Amino acid sequence: MKTKTGFDFFDHIYCINMKSCVARKEHMIKEFEKIKVDKNQYDFIEAVNGNTSKKVQKLVKSGKLKKTSKELLSKRQIGNWLSHISVWETIVEQNNLLTLICEDDLCFTKSSNEVVSQIFSNEWMLNEGVNLDNPVLFRLGYGRAKTKGKLTKKKYTIGFNKMKKMSNPCYAISLSFAKS
């Protein structure tokens, strides 16, 4: 009999992985095993390679993708976003109400199951006024960052890092968010 985990609350888990990055895929399989997530609960989605994708080349040439008024997004950043959009399209196709999305450089903390169990429960959602029929995004951590798990009454975190980062390699979204 399978051990119940906090990650069972998700309809599915998707991990974005570049096909050529076998070591990262193996790393994530070990991370999922560490938090007792069954192989049938997650799938790997092939990442868009920003250096070889024709779609990325077209977007770069358009000149419309800018981080700031002067700085263009890199091909790698564009490929990353296209990868996430691909996952969102899959969520819509599969009609998953709540989905966890992670990149392949994520490290779960020892308290991940405990924290996820408390955050992603019907009781917590009701108490916090979270309605999954609305677009909902939960930011959950940083990839390979040194983290300190922390759980308090009003603030839940899987990993906390004082460094500001542009990326968020682990998050959960509602179906409505994926559609928007």
Tab-separated table of C-alpha atoms in Angstrom:
chain	number	residue	atom	x	y	z
A	1	MET	CA	0.000	0.000	0.000
A	2	LYS	CA	1.277	3.452	-0.982
A	3	THR	CA	2.211	5.941	1.720
A	4	LYS	CA	0.032	9.059	1.464
A	5	THR	CA	1.996	12.280	0.940
A	6	GLY	CA	1.176	15.967	0.661
A	7	PHE	CA	1.913	15.696	-3.030
A	8	ASP	CA	-1.158	13.479	-3.512
A	9	PHE	CA	-3.279	16.645	-3.465
A	10	PHE	CA	-2.047	17.497	-6.977
A	11	ASP	CA	-3.815	16.032	-9.980
A	12	HIS	CA	-0.404	15.643	-11.581
A	13	ILE	CA	3.216	16.788	-11.394
A	14	TYR	CA	5.210	17.848	-14.453
A	15	CYS	CA	8.964	18.269	-14.545
A	16	ILE	CA	10.578	20.240	-17.361
A	17	ASN	CA	13.753	18.565	-18.615
A	18	MET	CA	16.019	19.034	-21.620
A	19	LYS	CA	16.181	15.667	-23.397
A	20	SER	CA	19.986	15.797	-23.467
A	21	CYS	CA	20.209	16.401	-19.682
A	22	VAL	CA	19.976	12.793	-18.529
A	23	ALA	CA	21.777	13.456	-15.226
A	24	ARG	CA	19.216	16.131	-14.302
A	25	LYS	CA	16.368	13.749	-15.084
A	26	GLU	CA	17.977	11.083	-12.886
A	27	HIS	CA	18.421	13.714	-10.162
A	28	MET	CA	14.697	14.514	-10.252
A	29	ILE	CA	13.690	10.850	-10.170
A	30	LYS	CA	15.722	10.563	-6.939
A	31	GLU	CA	14.131	13.750	-5.592
A	32	PHE	CA	10.633	12.363	-6.284
A	33	GLU	CA	11.607	9.084	-4.598
A	34	LYS	CA	12.902	11.067	-1.597
A	35	ILE	CA	9.465	12.650	-1.081
A	36	LYS	CA	7.672	9.361	-1.868
A	37	VAL	CA	5.997	10.474	-5.102
A	38	ASP	CA	5.038	7.477	-7.261
A	39	LYS	CA	6.257	7.284	-10.861
A	40	ASN	CA	2.652	7.446	-12.105
A	41	GLN	CA	2.148	10.836	-10.385
A	42	TYR	CA	4.644	12.707	-12.536
A	43	ASP	CA	5.806	13.077	-16.109
A	44	PHE	CA	8.770	14.758	-17.722
A	45	ILE	CA	8.000	17.398	-20.349
A	46	GLU	CA	10.725	18.032	-22.890
A	47	ALA	CA	12.152	21.525	-22.520
A	48	VAL	CA	12.420	23.865	-25.498
A	49	ASN	CA	16.077	24.368	-26.417
A	50	GLY	CA	16.458	28.097	-26.860
A	51	ASN	CA	19.583	27.679	-28.968
A	52	THR	CA	18.029	25.387	-31.596
A	53	SER	CA	14.290	26.088	-31.579
A	54	LYS	CA	12.990	27.758	-34.752
A	55	LYS	CA	10.194	29.331	-32.729
A	56	VAL	CA	12.771	30.941	-30.422
A	57	GLN	CA	14.806	32.180	-33.408
A	58	LYS	CA	11.676	33.821	-34.831
A	59	LEU	CA	10.834	35.504	-31.515
A	60	VAL	CA	14.402	36.793	-31.109
A	61	LYS	CA	14.406	38.262	-34.615
A	62	SER	CA	11.107	40.041	-33.908
A	63	GLY	CA	12.851	42.163	-31.241
A	64	LYS	CA	9.643	42.272	-29.192
A	65	LEU	CA	10.890	40.306	-26.185
A	66	LYS	CA	12.610	42.619	-23.721
A	67	LYS	CA	13.317	42.373	-19.987
A	68	THR	CA	13.911	46.095	-19.683
A	69	SER	CA	13.802	48.961	-22.138
A	70	LYS	CA	17.297	48.051	-23.381
A	71	GLU	CA	17.877	44.393	-22.557
A	72	LEU	CA	16.563	41.549	-24.711
A	73	LEU	CA	15.600	38.215	-23.251
A	74	SER	CA	18.175	35.534	-23.991
A	75	LYS	CA	17.374	32.560	-26.218
A	76	ARG	CA	17.636	30.348	-23.149
A	77	GLN	CA	15.079	32.439	-21.234
A	78	ILE	CA	12.681	32.368	-24.179
A	79	GLY	CA	13.065	28.591	-24.461
A	80	ASN	CA	12.387	28.278	-20.737
A	81	TRP	CA	9.142	30.248	-20.983
A	82	LEU	CA	8.016	28.289	-24.030
A	83	SER	CA	8.643	25.116	-22.011
A	84	HIS	CA	6.393	26.349	-19.212
A	85	ILE	CA	3.705	27.361	-21.700
A	86	SER	CA	3.884	23.827	-23.137
A	87	VAL	CA	3.203	22.419	-19.653
A	88	TRP	CA	0.253	24.794	-19.211
A	89	GLU	CA	-1.195	23.590	-22.527
A	90	THR	CA	-0.835	19.989	-21.325
A	91	ILE	CA	-2.623	20.862	-18.069
A	92	VAL	CA	-5.542	22.278	-20.067
A	93	GLU	CA	-5.632	19.196	-22.337
A	94	GLN	CA	-5.608	16.888	-19.285
A	95	ASN	CA	-8.108	19.072	-17.387
A	96	ASN	CA	-6.009	18.981	-14.183
A	97	LEU	CA	-7.533	21.168	-11.466
A	98	LEU	CA	-4.251	21.691	-9.537
A	99	THR	CA	-0.826	20.841	-10.918
A	100	LEU	CA	2.709	21.054	-9.573
A	101	ILE	CA	5.334	22.176	-12.095
A	102	CYS	CA	9.040	21.975	-11.488
A	103	GLU	CA	12.270	22.314	-13.372
A	104	ASP	CA	14.916	19.618	-13.267
A	105	ASP	CA	17.290	21.407	-10.869
A	106	LEU	CA	14.962	21.339	-7.885
A	107	CYS	CA	15.929	19.946	-4.494
A	108	PHE	CA	13.140	19.170	-2.042
A	109	THR	CA	13.811	19.920	1.628
A	110	LYS	CA	13.243	17.441	4.438
A	111	SER	CA	10.066	19.280	5.441
A	112	SER	CA	8.550	19.391	1.928
A	113	ASN	CA	5.906	16.723	2.574
A	114	GLU	CA	4.847	18.279	5.873
A	115	VAL	CA	4.597	21.778	4.423
A	116	VAL	CA	2.826	20.683	1.242
A	117	SER	CA	0.365	18.615	3.325
A	118	GLN	CA	-0.559	21.694	5.331
A	119	ILE	CA	-0.759	24.137	2.444
A	120	PHE	CA	-2.524	21.936	-0.063
A	121	SER	CA	-5.469	20.681	1.908
A	122	ASN	CA	-9.146	21.458	1.505
A	123	GLU	CA	-9.189	22.901	5.021
A	124	TRP	CA	-6.311	25.311	4.351
A	125	MET	CA	-7.794	26.356	1.008
A	126	LEU	CA	-11.142	27.146	2.679
A	127	ASN	CA	-9.499	29.050	5.561
A	128	GLU	CA	-7.393	31.131	3.166
A	129	GLY	CA	-10.246	31.742	0.713
A	130	VAL	CA	-8.466	29.970	-2.143
A	131	ASN	CA	-10.857	29.043	-4.938
A	132	LEU	CA	-9.283	26.803	-7.575
A	133	ASP	CA	-11.969	27.851	-10.068
A	134	ASN	CA	-10.038	31.138	-10.234
A	135	PRO	CA	-6.530	31.611	-11.630
A	136	VAL	CA	-4.217	30.619	-8.754
A	137	LEU	CA	-0.406	30.484	-8.647
A	138	PHE	CA	1.577	29.166	-5.672
A	139	ARG	CA	5.328	29.911	-5.769
A	140	LEU	CA	7.090	27.169	-3.871
A	141	GLY	CA	10.872	27.359	-3.965
A	142	TYR	CA	14.228	27.804	-5.612
A	143	GLY	CA	16.333	25.324	-7.536
A	144	ARG	CA	19.517	23.974	-5.944
A	145	ALA	CA	19.644	26.927	-3.583
A	146	LYS	CA	20.745	26.431	0.002
A	147	THR	CA	17.420	26.493	1.790
A	148	LYS	CA	16.089	26.512	5.294
A	149	GLY	CA	12.671	24.912	5.670
A	150	LYS	CA	10.369	27.105	7.721
A	151	LEU	CA	6.781	26.608	8.732
A	152	THR	CA	4.819	29.113	10.766
A	153	LYS	CA	1.117	29.689	11.319
A	154	LYS	CA	0.657	32.320	8.588
A	155	LYS	CA	3.693	31.800	6.368
A	156	TYR	CA	4.341	28.543	4.553
A	157	THR	CA	7.474	27.891	2.589
A	158	ILE	CA	9.163	24.845	1.142
A	159	GLY	CA	12.471	26.611	0.872
A	160	PHE	CA	13.569	30.130	1.730
A	161	ASN	CA	16.550	31.867	0.240
A	162	LYS	CA	17.517	35.497	0.840
A	163	MET	CA	18.877	35.869	-2.697
A	164	LYS	CA	16.448	37.403	-5.159
A	165	LYS	CA	15.995	35.252	-8.238
A	166	MET	CA	14.126	35.759	-11.471
A	167	SER	CA	13.191	32.125	-11.819
A	168	ASN	CA	10.877	29.980	-9.785
A	169	PRO	CA	11.577	26.344	-10.613
A	170	CYS	CA	8.718	24.968	-8.509
A	171	TYR	CA	5.157	26.217	-8.468
A	172	ALA	CA	1.590	24.998	-8.515
A	173	ILE	CA	-1.181	26.388	-10.691
A	174	SER	CA	-4.904	25.932	-11.061
A	175	LEU	CA	-6.492	24.888	-14.340
A	176	SER	CA	-7.949	28.378	-14.615
A	177	PHE	CA	-4.449	29.868	-14.378
A	178	ALA	CA	-3.198	27.531	-17.128
A	179	LYS	CA	-6.074	28.677	-19.359
A	180	SER	CA	-5.439	32.400	-18.782
